[in-house]
Short mmCIF file of C-alpha atoms in Angstrom, two decimals:
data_model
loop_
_atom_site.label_atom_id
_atom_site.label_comp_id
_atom_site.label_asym_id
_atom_site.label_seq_id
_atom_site.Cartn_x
_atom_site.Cartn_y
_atom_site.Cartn_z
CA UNK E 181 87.35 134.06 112.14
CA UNK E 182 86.28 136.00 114.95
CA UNK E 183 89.01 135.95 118.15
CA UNK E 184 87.82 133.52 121.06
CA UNK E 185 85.73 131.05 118.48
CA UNK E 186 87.07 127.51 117.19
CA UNK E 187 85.71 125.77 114.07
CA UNK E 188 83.98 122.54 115.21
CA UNK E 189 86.10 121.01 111.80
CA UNK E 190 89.02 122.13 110.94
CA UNK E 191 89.06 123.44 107.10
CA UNK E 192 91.10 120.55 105.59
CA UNK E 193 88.57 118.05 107.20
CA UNK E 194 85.66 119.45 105.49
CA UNK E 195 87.40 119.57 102.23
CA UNK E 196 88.26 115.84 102.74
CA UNK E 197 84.56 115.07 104.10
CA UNK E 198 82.72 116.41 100.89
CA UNK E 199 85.45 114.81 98.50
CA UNK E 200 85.09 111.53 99.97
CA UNK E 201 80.96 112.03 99.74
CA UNK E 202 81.11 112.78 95.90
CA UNK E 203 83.77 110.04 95.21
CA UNK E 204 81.66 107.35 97.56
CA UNK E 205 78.22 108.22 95.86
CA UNK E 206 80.14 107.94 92.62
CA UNK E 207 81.87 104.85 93.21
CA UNK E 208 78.63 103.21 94.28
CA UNK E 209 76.87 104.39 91.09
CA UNK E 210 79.40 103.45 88.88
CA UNK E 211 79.72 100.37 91.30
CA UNK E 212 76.10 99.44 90.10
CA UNK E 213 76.77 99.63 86.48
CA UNK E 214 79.68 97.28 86.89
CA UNK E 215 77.66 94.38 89.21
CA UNK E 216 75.09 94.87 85.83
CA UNK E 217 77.43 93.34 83.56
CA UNK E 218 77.49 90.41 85.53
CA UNK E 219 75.03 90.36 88.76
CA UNK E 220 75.52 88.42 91.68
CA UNK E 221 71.80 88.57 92.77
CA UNK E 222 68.78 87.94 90.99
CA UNK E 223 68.25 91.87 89.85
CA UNK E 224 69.87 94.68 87.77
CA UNK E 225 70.16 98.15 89.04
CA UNK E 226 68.19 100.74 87.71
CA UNK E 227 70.05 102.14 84.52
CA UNK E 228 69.34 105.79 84.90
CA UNK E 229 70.96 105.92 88.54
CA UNK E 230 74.13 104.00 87.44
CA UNK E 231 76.87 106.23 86.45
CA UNK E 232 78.67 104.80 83.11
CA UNK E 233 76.67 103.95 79.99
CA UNK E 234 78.54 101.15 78.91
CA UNK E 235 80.75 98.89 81.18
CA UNK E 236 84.39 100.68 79.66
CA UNK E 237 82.76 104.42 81.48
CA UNK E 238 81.52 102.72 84.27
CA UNK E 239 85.02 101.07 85.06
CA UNK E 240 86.87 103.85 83.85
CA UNK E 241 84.89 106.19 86.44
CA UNK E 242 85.06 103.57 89.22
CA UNK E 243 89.12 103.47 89.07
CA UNK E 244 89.16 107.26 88.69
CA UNK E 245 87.22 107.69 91.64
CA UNK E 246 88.86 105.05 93.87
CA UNK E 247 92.11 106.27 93.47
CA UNK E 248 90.48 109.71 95.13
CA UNK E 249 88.46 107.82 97.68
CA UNK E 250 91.73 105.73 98.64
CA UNK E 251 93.17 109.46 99.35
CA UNK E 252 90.05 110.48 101.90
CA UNK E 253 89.77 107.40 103.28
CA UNK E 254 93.81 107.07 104.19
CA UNK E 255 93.32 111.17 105.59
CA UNK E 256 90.37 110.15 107.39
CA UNK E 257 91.66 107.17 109.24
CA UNK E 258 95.17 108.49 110.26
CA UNK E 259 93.71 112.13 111.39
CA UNK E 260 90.30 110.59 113.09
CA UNK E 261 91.19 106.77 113.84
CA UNK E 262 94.88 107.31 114.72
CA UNK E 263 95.24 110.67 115.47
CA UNK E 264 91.84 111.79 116.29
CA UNK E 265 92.21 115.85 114.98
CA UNK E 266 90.18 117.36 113.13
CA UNK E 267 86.78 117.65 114.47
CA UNK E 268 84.86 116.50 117.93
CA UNK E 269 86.41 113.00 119.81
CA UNK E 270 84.95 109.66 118.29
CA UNK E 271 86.93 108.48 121.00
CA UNK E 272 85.53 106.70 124.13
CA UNK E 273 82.32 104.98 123.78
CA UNK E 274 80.91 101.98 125.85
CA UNK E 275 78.03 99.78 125.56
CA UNK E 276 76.38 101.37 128.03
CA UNK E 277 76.94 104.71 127.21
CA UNK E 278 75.45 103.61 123.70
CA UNK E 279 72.21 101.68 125.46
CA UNK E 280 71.82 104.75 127.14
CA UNK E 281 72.09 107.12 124.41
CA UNK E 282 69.76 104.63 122.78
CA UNK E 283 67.44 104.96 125.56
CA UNK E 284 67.50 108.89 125.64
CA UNK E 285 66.89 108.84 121.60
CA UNK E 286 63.83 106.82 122.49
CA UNK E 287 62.32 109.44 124.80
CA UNK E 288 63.20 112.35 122.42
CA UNK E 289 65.07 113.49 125.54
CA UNK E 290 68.24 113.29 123.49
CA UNK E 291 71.07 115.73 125.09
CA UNK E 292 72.69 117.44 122.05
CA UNK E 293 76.17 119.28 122.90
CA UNK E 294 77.64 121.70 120.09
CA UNK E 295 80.65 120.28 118.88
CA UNK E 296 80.55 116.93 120.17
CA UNK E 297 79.25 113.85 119.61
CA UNK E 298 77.31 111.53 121.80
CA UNK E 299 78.50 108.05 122.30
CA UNK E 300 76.16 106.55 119.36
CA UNK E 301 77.36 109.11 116.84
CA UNK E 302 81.28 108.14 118.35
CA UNK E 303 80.40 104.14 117.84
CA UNK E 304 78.76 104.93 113.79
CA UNK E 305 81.63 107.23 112.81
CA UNK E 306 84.33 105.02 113.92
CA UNK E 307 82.50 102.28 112.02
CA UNK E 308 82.04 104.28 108.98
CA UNK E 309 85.98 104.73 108.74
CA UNK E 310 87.01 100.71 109.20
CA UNK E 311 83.86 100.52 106.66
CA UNK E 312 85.49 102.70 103.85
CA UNK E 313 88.71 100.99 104.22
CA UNK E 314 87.66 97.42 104.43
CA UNK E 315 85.58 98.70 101.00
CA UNK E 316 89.15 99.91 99.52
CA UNK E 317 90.91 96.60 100.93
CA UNK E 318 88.20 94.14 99.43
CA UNK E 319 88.09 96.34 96.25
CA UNK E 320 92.15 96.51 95.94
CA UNK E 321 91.75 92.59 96.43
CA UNK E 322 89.28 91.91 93.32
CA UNK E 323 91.79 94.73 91.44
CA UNK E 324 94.68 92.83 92.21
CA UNK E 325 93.82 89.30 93.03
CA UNK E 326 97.25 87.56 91.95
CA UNK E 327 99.57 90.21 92.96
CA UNK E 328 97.98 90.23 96.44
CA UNK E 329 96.57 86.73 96.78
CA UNK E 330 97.04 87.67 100.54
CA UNK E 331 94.07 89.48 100.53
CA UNK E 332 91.80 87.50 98.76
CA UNK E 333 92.69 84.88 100.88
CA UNK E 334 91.80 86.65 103.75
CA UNK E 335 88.96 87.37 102.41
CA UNK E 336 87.93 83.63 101.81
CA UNK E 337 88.87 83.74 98.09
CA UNK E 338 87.39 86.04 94.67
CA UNK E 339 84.08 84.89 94.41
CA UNK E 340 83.80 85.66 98.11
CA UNK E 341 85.15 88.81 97.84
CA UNK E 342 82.77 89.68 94.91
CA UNK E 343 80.22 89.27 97.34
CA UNK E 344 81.88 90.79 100.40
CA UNK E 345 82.28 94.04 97.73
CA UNK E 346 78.53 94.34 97.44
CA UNK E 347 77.57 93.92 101.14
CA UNK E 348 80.37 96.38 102.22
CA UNK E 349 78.42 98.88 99.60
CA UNK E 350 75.28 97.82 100.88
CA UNK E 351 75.83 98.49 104.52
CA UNK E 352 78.02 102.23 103.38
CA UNK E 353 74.08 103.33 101.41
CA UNK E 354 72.34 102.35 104.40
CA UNK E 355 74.77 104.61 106.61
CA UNK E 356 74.31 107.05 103.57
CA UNK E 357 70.77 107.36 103.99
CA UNK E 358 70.74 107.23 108.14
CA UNK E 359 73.78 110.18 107.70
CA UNK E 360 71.03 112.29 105.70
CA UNK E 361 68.07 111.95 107.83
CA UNK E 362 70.22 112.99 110.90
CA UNK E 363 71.08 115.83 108.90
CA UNK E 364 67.34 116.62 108.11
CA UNK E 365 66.56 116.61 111.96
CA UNK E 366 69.39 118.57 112.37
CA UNK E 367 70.35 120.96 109.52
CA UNK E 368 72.64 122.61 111.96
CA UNK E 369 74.84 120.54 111.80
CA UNK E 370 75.31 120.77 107.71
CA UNK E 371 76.60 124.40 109.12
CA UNK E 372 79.40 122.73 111.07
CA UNK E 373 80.53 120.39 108.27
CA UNK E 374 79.67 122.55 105.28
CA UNK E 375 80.03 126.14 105.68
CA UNK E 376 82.41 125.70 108.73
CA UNK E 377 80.75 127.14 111.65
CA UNK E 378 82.85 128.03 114.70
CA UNK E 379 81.73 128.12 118.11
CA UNK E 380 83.20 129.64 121.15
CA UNK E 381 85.83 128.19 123.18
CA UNK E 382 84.99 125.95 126.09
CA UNK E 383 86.19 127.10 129.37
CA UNK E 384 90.08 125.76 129.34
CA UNK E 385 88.84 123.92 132.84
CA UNK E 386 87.01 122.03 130.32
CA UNK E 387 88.54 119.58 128.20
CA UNK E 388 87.65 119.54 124.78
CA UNK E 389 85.89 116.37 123.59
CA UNK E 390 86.12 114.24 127.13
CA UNK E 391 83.18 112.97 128.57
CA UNK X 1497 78.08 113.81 129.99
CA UNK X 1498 77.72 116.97 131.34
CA UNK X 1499 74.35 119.02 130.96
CA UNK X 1500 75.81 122.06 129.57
CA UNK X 1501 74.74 123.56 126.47
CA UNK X 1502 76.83 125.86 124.08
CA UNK X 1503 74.51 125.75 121.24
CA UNK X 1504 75.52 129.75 119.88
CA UNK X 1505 77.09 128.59 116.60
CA UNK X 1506 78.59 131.06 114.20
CA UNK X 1507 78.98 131.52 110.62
CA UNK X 1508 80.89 134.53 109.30
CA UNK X 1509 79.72 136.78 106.46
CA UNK X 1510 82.92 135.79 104.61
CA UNK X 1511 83.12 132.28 105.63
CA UNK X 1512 79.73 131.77 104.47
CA UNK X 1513 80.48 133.39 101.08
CA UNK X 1514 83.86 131.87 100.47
CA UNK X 1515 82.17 128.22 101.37
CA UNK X 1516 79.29 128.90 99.46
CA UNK X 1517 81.19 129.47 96.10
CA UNK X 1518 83.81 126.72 96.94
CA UNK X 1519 80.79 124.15 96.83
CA UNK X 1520 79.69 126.08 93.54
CA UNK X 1521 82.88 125.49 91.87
CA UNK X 1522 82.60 121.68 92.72
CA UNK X 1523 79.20 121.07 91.41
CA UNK X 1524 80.06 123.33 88.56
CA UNK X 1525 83.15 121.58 88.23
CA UNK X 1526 81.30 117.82 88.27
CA UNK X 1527 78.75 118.84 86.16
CA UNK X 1528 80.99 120.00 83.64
CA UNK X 1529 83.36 116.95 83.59
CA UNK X 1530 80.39 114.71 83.61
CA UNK X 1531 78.48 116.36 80.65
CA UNK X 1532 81.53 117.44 78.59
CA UNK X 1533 82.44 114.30 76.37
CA UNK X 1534 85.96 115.70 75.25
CA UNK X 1535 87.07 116.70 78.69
CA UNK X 1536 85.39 113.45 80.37
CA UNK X 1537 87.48 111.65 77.82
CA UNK X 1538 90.29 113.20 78.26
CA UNK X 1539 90.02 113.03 82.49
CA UNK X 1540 89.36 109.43 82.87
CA UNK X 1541 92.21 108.37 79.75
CA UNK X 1542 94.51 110.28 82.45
CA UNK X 1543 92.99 108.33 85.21
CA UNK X 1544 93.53 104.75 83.07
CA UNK X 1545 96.79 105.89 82.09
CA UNK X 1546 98.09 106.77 85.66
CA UNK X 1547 96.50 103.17 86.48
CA UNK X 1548 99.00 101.24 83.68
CA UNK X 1549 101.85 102.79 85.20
CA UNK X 1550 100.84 101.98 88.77
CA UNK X 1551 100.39 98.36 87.78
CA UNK X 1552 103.47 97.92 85.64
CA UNK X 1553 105.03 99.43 89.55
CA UNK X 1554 103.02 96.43 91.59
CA UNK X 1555 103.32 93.41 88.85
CA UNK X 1556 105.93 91.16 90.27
CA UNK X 1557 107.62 88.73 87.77
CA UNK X 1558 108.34 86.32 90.09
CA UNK X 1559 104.54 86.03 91.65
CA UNK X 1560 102.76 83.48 90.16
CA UNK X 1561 98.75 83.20 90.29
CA UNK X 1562 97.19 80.75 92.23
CA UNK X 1563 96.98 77.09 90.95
CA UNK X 1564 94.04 74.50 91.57
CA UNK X 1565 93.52 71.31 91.67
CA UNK X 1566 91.18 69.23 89.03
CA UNK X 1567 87.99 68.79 90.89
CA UNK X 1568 88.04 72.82 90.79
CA UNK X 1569 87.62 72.99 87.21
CA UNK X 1570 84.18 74.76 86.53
CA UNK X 1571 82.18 73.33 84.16
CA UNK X 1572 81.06 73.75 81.52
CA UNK X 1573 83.45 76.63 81.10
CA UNK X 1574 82.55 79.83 79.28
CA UNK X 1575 83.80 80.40 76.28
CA UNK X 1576 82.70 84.19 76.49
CA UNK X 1577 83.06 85.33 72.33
CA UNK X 1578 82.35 89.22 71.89
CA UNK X 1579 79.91 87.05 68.98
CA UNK X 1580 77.38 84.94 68.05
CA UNK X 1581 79.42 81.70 68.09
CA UNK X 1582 78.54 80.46 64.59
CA UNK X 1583 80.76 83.17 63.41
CA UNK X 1584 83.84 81.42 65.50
CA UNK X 1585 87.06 81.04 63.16
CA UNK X 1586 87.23 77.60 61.67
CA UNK X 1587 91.05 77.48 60.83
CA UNK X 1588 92.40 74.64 58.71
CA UNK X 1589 95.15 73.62 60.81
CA UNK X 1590 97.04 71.96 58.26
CA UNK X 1591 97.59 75.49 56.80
CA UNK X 1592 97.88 77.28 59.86
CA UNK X 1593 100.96 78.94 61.13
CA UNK X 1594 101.89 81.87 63.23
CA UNK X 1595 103.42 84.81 61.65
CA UNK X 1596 106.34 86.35 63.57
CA UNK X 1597 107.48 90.22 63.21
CA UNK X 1598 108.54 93.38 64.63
CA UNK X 1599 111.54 93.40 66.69
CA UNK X 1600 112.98 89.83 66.69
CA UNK X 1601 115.62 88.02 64.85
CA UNK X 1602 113.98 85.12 63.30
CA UNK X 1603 110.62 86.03 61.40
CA UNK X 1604 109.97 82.26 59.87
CA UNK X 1605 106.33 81.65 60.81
CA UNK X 1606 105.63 78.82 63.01
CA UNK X 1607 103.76 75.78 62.05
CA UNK X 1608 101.39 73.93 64.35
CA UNK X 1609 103.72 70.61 64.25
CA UNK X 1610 106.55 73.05 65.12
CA UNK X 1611 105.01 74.12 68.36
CA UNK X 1612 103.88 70.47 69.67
CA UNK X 1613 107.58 69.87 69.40
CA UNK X 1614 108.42 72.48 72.20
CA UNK X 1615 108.66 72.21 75.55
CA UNK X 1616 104.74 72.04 77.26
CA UNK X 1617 103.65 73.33 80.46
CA UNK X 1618 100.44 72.64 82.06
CA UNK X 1619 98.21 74.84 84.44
CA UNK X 1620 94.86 74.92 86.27
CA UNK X 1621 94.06 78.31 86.92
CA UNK X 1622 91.55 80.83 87.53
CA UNK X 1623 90.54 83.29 84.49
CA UNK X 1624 89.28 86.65 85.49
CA UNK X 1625 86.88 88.35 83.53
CA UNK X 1626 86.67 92.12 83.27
CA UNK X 1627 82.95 91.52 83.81
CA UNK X 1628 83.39 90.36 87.34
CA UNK X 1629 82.69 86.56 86.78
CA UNK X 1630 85.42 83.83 87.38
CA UNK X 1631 86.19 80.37 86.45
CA UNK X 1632 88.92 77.71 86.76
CA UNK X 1633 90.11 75.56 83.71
CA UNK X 1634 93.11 73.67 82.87
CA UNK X 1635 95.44 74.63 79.74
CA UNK X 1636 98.41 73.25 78.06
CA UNK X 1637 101.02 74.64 75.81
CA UNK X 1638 104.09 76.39 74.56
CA UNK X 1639 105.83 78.93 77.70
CA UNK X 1640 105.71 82.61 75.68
CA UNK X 1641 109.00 83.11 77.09
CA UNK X 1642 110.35 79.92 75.53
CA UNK X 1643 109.18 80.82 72.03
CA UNK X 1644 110.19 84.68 72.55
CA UNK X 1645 114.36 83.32 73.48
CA UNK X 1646 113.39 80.83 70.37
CA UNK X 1647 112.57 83.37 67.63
CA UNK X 1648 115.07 86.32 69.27
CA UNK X 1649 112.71 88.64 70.47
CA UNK X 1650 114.05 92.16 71.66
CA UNK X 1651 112.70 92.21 75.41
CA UNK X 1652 113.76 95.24 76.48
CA UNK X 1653 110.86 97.27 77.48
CA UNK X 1654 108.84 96.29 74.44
CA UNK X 1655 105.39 94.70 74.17
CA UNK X 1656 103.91 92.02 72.55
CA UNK X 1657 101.19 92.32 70.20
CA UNK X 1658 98.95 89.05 69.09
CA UNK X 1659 96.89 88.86 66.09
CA UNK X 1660 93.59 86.69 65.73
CA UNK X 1661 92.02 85.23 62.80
CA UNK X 1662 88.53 86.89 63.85
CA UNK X 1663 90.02 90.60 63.45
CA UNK X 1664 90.29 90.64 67.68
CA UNK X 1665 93.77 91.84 68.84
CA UNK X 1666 95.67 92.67 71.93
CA UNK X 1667 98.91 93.68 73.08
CA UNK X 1668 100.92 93.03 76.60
CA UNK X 1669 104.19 94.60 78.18
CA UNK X 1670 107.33 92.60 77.89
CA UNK X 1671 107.46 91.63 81.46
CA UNK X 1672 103.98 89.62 81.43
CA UNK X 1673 105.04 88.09 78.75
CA UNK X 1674 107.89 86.58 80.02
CA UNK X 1675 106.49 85.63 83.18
CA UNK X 1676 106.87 81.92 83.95
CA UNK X 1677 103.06 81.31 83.41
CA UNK X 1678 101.93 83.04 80.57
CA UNK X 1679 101.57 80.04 77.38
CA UNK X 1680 100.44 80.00 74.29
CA UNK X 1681 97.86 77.05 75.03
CA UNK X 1682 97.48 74.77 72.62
CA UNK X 1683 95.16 71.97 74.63
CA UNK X 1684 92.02 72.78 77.11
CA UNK X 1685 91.68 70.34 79.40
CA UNK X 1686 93.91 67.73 78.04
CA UNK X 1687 92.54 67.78 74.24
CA UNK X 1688 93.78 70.13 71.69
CA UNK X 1689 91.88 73.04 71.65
CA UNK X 1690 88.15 72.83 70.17
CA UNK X 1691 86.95 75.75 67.87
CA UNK X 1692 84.91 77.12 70.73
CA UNK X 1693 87.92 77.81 73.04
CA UNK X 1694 90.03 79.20 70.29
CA UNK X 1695 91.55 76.88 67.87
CA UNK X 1696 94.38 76.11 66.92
CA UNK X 1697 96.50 78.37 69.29
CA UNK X 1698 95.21 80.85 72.31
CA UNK X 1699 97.09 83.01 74.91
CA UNK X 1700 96.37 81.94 78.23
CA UNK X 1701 98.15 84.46 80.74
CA UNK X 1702 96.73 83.90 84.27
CA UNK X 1703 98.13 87.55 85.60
CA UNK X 1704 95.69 89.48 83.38
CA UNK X 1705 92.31 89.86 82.75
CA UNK X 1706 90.49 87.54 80.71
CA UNK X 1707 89.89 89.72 77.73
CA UNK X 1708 94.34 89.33 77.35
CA UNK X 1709 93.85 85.90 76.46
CA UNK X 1710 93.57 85.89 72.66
CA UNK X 1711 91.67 82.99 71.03
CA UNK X 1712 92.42 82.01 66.89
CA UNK X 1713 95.85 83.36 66.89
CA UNK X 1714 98.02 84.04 63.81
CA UNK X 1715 100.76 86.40 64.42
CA UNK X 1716 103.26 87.89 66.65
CA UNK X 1717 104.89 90.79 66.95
CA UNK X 1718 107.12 92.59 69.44
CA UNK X 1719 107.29 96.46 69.15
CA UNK X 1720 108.77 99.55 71.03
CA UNK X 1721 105.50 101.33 70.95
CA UNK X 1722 102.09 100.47 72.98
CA UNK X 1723 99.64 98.64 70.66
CA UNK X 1724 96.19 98.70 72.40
CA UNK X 1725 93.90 96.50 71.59
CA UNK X 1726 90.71 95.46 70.57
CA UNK X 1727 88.97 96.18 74.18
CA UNK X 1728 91.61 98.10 74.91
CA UNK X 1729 91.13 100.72 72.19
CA UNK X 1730 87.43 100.88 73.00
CA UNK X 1731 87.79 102.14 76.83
CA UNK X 1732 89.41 99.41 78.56
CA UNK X 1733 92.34 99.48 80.81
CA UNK X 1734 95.37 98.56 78.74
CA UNK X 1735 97.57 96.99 81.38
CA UNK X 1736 94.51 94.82 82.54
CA UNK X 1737 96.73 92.85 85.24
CA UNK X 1738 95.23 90.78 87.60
#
């Protein structure tokens, strides 16, 4: 790295980012073949997009997988929830900072800063985090439901939980798919997360991260 | 926010390299364990076995699965056979008696009459199948540990393998067993056991998964060694606790 430039993530973050994306596709495809052996809903998923050709793979992948995303996800919430290292603040963001970000992403007059996020992009990341746990906490419940009958009653007891499983997933694709399109308008920032771009280093007047 | 761009990012020749052929060596490194039956195997046995011996850590004797009350019960209540149910054991229960081996003291088998004569415990609880679905029935019978103390069974570190008359078999670890919950049901609901549910004798153990509870039993047997199972043998996570 040259002298005088930061990366905008730090190395160990991007190893953890694309490890918990493999392990999170994963777990939902193998995820899909497991709510086929006995569906909640009124439909099957699609065979050839869910990972595990009989229910044995499909489990045996899915506990492989959440043991790895259990990993990430405890990295990821102590460094960005607790600690908040890593990569650009997803501290600080108020309603109206988000209406107004909202507004600006309306006019296509969006301000985009290099190594920072806007308050929107703040508000989604910090959700996607309590997301992925909640998803380990709910699936750790259904794993476990005698040993930690805690949980499921929290969460309203097992055949609630079945349910609360599959929404959690549902809401984690739609981020999934809102995460790629961003990328797509901005394949810059794939540089940043994936090939760890570095930019220079803001004035030292200038706090990093603080709006 | 202030209006101040910095948008000159930078990306180093070797940065760029070293990234690029880090995110080779994953997909090359999914692609392989994905595709590559022996070393897929081999990975996710790892992964199952790493998950027994986590479980075995979190199972706590003492904890006992939740218990409901009677207008719970679901009904009708699956009886979930791997087969067409026409092939369902019909065991003359006259003749019928469980064979005991492997690491205990007595080895008489045990008649039917024999067992009503022990002590009976009763429980509404929820069984768990590996499938995802749920549901709640009420079973009577002998407590395992009772008839483990009873025939001198070595219960130190050892597992419990049960027998079926339909070929089906599974084995537990000594401390599930022995938990204060875990029968060997001989009523459903209040009657003895129809040939649907399992007759003449069935393990119910509410702390595992539903595919532990063996239906048509005819043996016992305690044994240093892990003995799989059915499922188990077939992909299955042997510890299966709930």
């Amino acid at each position: 790295m040259e002298s005088g430039r930061v990366p905008i993530y730090a190395l160990w973050l991007r190893i953890c980012h694309i490890v918990h994306a493999f392990s999170a596709i994963m777990l939902m495809s193998s995820g899909w073949a497991i709510y086929n052996a006995d569906p909640l809903y009124d439909f099957l998923f699609p065979k050839h997009i869910s990972l595990g050709l009989y229910l044995t793979e499909a489990l045996r992948w899915h506990f492989l997988l959440a043991w790895i995303l259990l990993l990430t996800s405890v990295i990821y919430s102590v460094s960005r929830l607790v600690l908040n290292l890593g990569g650009p603040s997803i501290r600080h963001f108020s309603l109206m900072s988000i209406l107004d970000t909202l507004y600006n992403a309306m006019r296509f007059s969006l301000f985009y800063r290099r190594g920072e996020y806007n308050p929107l992009q703040r508000l989604m990341y910090t959700g996607i985090f309590i997301l992925s746990l909640m998803l380990v906490f709910s699936g750790v419940a259904l794993w476990k439901p005698v040993q930690f009958n805690l949980l499921i009653d929290m969460f309203f007891g097992y055949e609630v939980v079945r349910h609360i499983h599959f929404w959690l997933m549902i809401v984690l694709f739609c981020f999934l798919i809102v995460h790629v399109c961003m990328i797509l308008i901005h394949p810059s920032t794939l540089m940043n997360m994936i090939f760890g771009a570095t930019r220079k280093k803001l004035d030292s007047n200038v706090k990093e991260s603080k709006p | 926010m202030t209006k101040k761009s910095d948008s000159h990012i930078f990306v180093s020749r070797r940065s760029f390299i070293a990234n690029s052929l880090g995110l080779a060596c994953l997909g090359v490194g999914s692609y392989f364990i994905s595709n590559n039956e022996n070393f897929r195997g081999k990975t996710l046995d790892a992964a199952s076995r790493w998950n027994d011996s986590v479980q075995s850590v979190i199972f706590s004797p003492d904890k006992l699965a939740p218990t409901y009350n009677l207008r719970d019960i679901t009904s009708p209540f699956p009886s979930n056979l791997f087969y067409p149910h026409t092939y369902a054991p019909d065991l003359d229960h006259s003749a019928w008696s469980l064979s005991v081996s492997g690491r205990t003291i007595h080895k008489a088998p045990i008649t039917l009459q024999e067992l009503r004569g022990m002590p009976q415990e009763s429980q509404i609880t929820r069984l768990i199948c590996i499938e995802g679905w749920s549901a709640v029935g009420q079973w009577s019978g002998v407590p395992l540990r009772y008839l483990l103390e009873k025939i001198g069974a070595d219960t130190n570190n050892t597992f419990v393998r049960l027998d079926c008359a339909d070929g089906y078999f599974t084995s537990i670890d000594v401390a599930s067993a022995m938990h204060p919950q875990t029968l060997l049901a001989l009523e459903f609901l209040g009657k003895p056991l129809s040939r649907e549910y399992g007759a003449p004798l069935r393990l119910r153990i509410p702390t595992k998964l539903g595919f532990k509870n063996a239906k048509y039993l005819t043996g016992i047997s305690v044994h240093k060694t892990q003995q799989g199972g059915y499922w188990e043998d077939q992909g299955y996570n042997w510890f299966g606790g709930l």
